[in-house]
C-alpha positions as YAML, in Angstrom:
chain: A
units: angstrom
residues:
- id: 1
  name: UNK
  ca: [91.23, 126.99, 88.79]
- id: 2
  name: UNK
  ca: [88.63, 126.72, 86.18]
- id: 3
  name: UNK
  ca: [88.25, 128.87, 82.67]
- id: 4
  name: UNK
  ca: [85.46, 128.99, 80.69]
- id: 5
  name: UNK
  ca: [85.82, 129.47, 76.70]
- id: 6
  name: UNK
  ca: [82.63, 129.18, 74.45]
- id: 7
  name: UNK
  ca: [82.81, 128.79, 70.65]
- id: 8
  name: UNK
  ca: [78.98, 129.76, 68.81]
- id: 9
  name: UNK
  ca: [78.46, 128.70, 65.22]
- id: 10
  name: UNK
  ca: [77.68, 131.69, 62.94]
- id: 11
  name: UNK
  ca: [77.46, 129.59, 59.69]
- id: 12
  name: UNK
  ca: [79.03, 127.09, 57.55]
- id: 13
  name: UNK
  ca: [82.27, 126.15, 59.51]
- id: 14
  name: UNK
  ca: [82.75, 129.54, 61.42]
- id: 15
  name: UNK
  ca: [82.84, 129.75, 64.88]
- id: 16
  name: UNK
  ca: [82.22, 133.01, 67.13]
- id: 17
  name: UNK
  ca: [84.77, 131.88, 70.23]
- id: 18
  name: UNK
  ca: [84.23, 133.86, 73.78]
- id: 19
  name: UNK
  ca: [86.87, 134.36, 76.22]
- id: 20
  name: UNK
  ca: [85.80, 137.03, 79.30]
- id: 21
  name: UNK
  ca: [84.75, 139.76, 77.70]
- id: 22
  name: UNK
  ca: [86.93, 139.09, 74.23]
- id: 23
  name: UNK
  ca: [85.32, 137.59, 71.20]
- id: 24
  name: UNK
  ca: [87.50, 135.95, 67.88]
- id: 25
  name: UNK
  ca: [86.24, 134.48, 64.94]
- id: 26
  name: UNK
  ca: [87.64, 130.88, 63.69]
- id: 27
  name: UNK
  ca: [87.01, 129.04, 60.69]
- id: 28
  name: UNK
  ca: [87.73, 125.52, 59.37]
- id: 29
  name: UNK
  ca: [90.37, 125.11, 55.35]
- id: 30
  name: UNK
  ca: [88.45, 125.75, 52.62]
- id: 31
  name: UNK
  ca: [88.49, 121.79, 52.33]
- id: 32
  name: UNK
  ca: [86.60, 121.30, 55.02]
- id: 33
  name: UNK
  ca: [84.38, 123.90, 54.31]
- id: 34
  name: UNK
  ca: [85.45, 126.84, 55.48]
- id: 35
  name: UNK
  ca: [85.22, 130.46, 54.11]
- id: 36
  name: UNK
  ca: [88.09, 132.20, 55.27]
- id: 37
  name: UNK
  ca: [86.48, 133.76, 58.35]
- id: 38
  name: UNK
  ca: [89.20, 133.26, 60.70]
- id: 39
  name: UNK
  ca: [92.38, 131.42, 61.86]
- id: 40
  name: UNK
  ca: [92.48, 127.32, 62.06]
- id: 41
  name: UNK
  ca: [91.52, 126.36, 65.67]
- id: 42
  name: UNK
  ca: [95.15, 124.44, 65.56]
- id: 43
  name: UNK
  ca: [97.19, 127.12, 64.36]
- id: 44
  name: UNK
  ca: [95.97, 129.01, 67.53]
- id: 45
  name: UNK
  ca: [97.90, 126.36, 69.28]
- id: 46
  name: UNK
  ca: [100.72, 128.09, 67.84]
- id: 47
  name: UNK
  ca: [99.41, 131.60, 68.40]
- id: 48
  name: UNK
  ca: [99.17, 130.73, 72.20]
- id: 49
  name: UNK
  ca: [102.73, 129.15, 72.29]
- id: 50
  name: UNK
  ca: [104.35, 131.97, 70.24]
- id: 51
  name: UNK
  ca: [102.36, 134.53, 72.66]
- id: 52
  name: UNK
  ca: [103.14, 132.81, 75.72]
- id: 53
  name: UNK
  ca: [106.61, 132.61, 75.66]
- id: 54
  name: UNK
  ca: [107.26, 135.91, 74.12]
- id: 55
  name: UNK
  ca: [105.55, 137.28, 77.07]
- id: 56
  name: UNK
  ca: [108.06, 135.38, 79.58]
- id: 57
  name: UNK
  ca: [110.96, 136.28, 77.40]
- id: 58
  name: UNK
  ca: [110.95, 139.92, 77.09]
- id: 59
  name: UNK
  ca: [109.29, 140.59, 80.60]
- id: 60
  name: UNK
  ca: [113.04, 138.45, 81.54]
- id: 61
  name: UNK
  ca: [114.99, 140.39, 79.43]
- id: 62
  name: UNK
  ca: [113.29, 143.71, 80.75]
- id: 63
  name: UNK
  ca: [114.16, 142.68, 84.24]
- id: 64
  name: UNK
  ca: [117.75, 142.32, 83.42]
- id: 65
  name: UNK
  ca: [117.46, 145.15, 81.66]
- id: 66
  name: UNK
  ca: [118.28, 144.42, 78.21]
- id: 67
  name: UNK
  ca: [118.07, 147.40, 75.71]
- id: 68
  name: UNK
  ca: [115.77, 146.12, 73.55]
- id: 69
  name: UNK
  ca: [114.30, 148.31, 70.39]
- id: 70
  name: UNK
  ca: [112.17, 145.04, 68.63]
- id: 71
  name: UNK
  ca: [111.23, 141.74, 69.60]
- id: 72
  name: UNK
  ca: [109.24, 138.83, 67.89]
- id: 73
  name: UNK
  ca: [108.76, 134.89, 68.40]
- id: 74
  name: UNK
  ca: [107.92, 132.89, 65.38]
- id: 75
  name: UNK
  ca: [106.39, 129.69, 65.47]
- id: 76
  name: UNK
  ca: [106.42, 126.90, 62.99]
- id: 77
  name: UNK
  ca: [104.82, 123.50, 63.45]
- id: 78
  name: UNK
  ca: [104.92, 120.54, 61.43]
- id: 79
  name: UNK
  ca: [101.89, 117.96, 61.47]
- id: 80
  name: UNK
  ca: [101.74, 114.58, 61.12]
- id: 81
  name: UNK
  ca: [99.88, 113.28, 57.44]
- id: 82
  name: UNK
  ca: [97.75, 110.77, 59.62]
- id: 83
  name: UNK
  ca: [94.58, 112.26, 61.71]
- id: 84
  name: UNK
  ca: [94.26, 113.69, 63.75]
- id: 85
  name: UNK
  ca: [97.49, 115.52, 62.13]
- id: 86
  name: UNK
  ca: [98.68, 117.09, 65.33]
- id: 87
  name: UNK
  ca: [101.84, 119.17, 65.09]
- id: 88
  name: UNK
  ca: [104.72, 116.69, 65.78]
- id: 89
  name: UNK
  ca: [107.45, 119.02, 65.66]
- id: 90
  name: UNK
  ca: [107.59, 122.99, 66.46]
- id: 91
  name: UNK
  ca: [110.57, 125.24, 65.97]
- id: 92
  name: UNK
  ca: [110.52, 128.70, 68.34]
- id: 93
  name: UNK
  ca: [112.25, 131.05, 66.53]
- id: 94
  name: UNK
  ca: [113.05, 134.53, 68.86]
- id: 95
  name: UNK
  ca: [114.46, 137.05, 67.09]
- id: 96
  name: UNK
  ca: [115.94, 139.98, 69.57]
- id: 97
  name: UNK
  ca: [116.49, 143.37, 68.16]
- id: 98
  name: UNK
  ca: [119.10, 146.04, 70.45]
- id: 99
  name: UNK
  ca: [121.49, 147.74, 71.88]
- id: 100
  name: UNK
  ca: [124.28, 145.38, 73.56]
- id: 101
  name: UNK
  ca: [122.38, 142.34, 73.57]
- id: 102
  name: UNK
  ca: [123.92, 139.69, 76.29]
- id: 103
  name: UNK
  ca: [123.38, 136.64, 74.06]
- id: 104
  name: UNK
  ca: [123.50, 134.10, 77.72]
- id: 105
  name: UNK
  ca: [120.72, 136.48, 79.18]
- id: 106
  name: UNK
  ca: [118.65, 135.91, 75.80]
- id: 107
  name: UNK
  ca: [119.54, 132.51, 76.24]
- id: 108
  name: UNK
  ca: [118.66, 132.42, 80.25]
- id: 109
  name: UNK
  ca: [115.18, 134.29, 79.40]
- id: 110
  name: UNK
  ca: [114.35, 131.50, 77.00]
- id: 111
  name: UNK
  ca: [115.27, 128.78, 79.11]
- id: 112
  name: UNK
  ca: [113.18, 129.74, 82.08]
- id: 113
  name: UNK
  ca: [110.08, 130.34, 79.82]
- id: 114
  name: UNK
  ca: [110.38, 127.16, 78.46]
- id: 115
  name: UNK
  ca: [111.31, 124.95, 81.70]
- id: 116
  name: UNK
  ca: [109.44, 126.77, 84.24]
- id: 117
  name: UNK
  ca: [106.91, 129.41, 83.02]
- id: 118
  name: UNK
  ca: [104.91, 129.09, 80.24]
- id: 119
  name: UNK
  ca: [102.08, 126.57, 80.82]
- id: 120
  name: UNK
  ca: [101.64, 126.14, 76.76]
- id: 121
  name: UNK
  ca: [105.18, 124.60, 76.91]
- id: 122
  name: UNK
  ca: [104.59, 122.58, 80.00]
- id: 123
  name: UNK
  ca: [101.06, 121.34, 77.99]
- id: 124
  name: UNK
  ca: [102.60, 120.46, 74.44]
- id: 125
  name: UNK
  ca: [106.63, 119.01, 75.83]
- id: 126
  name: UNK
  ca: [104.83, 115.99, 76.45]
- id: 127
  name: UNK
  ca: [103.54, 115.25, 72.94]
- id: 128
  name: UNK
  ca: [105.46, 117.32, 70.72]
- id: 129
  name: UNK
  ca: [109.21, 117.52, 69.59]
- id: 130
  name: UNK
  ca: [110.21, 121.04, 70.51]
- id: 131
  name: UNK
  ca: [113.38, 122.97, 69.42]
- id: 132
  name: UNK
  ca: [114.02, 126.29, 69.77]
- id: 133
  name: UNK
  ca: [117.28, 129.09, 68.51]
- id: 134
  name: UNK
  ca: [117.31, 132.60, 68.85]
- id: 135
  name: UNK
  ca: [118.78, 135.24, 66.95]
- id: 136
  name: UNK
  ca: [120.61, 138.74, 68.17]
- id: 137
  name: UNK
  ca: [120.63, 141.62, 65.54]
- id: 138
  name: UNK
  ca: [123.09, 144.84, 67.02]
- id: 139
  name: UNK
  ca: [121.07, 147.73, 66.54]
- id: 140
  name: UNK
  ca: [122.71, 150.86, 65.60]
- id: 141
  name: UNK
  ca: [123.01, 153.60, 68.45]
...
């Protein structure tokens, strides 16, 4: 399978990016001359990994029918000092919001996203210290 993405320079440092018929703006730091225009191109490394697995996750949990009332993935990444300052470490933080959470199904859902579904994982294991923990708040009924 191939994909296609195209990234057109408006001005400066900014970048118009095309996927299918969806369109994004990125821009470079202000120290590299960018204006604020839009996200790092590297930080929507972390963008794709926190969206990626999120997806996996709650589409598990929804199949093993978790009551769940809010649900969000955090990302951080550390980079190295030396270019071409790639992250070298990245924490996945989920945090699961519900009713009777089963903390080994939360547990289960990350696991498989992580080992055997999402392809951002599968891309960055190789180069990139991952970690992840997970966090269950009871909701009240």
């Amino acid at each position: 399978m191939t994909e296609h993405v195209t990234a057109t320079l408006v001005d400066g440092m900014h970048f118009q990016v095309a996927i299918d018929q969806f369109t994004f703006d990125i821009d470079a730091a202000a120290a590299a001359g960018g204006v604020g225009a839009g996200p790092q191109p590297l930080r929507l490394v972390l963008g794709a990994l926190s969206g990626c697995t999120a997806m996996d996750v709650i589409s598990i949990l929804r199949k093993k029918r978790q009551e769940i009332t809010r649900f969000s993935v955090e990302v951080v990444g550390t980079r190295a000092s030396e270019h071409p300052k790639v992250y070298t470490d990245i924490e996945i933080v989920y945090r699961v919001h519900g009713r009777g959470i089963d903390p080994e199904a939360v547990q289960r859902a990350i696991n498989l996203s992580e080992e055997k579904y999402c392809p951002v994982i599968g891309m960055l294991r190789a180069s990139v210290n991952l970690r992840n923990r997970f966090e269950v708040v009871e909701v009240a009924t």
